[in-house]
């Protein structure tokens, strides 16, 4: 079988021309379109990845802020609970102190009432005793008893110790008011004069003395001057 090289050559040329034509007018546009599509898809994928990354970033930021707000909320709740507990304890302490203060005031009032009652009972008892004593003295009293009381008092004044006399002398000298002589009964003028004369012996002259009847004094005579007393 003979090979027609001219035909083979022509077919080869036709094939090459066909390949060139296909590549020029068919494959190249198709490959270009495919390349553009791939680039577009790649760009879309890149944009999608970027959007995904941005969404993830926003999601992370959201959770971060949410956690931060939750932390602040918990801190505020804890602070509010601490302040409420502190206020509760303060109110309890104030209530306890007020209760203690009220209890102390009540106890103090009770003690004062008891003391006042005791003083009143003592005062009434003393008044009753004095009344009984005065009644007994009134039944026994007479000129002799009064004279004896004055004699005993004058004897007491004349027999004072040195320190007692010095104390009374200083009291008389420093007194701005008259000395006071208190007795259960009203002393006659001559008895008063006897007492004034006895006291005046200390100063070699008259002294200022005021006489007073004291029903609450059971018996005897008392001399008081500038806070000092002799009975």
XYZ file of N, CA and C in Angstrom, residues 198-205:
24
model
N -20.960 83.079 176.362
C -19.944 82.016 176.361
C -19.129 82.054 175.072
N -19.809 82.205 173.935
C -19.086 82.271 172.655
C -18.267 83.548 172.577
N -18.805 84.647 173.127
C -18.083 85.912 173.081
C -16.798 85.883 173.877
N -16.675 84.963 174.849
C -15.440 84.855 175.625
C -14.239 84.523 174.733
N -14.488 83.864 173.604
C -13.379 83.506 172.707
C -12.785 84.742 172.035
N -13.624 85.782 171.882
C -13.187 86.963 171.150
C -13.116 88.206 172.026
N -13.390 88.039 173.294
C -13.387 89.181 174.214
C -14.335 90.258 173.730
N -15.505 89.863 173.262
C -16.482 90.828 172.787
C -17.696 90.120 172.233
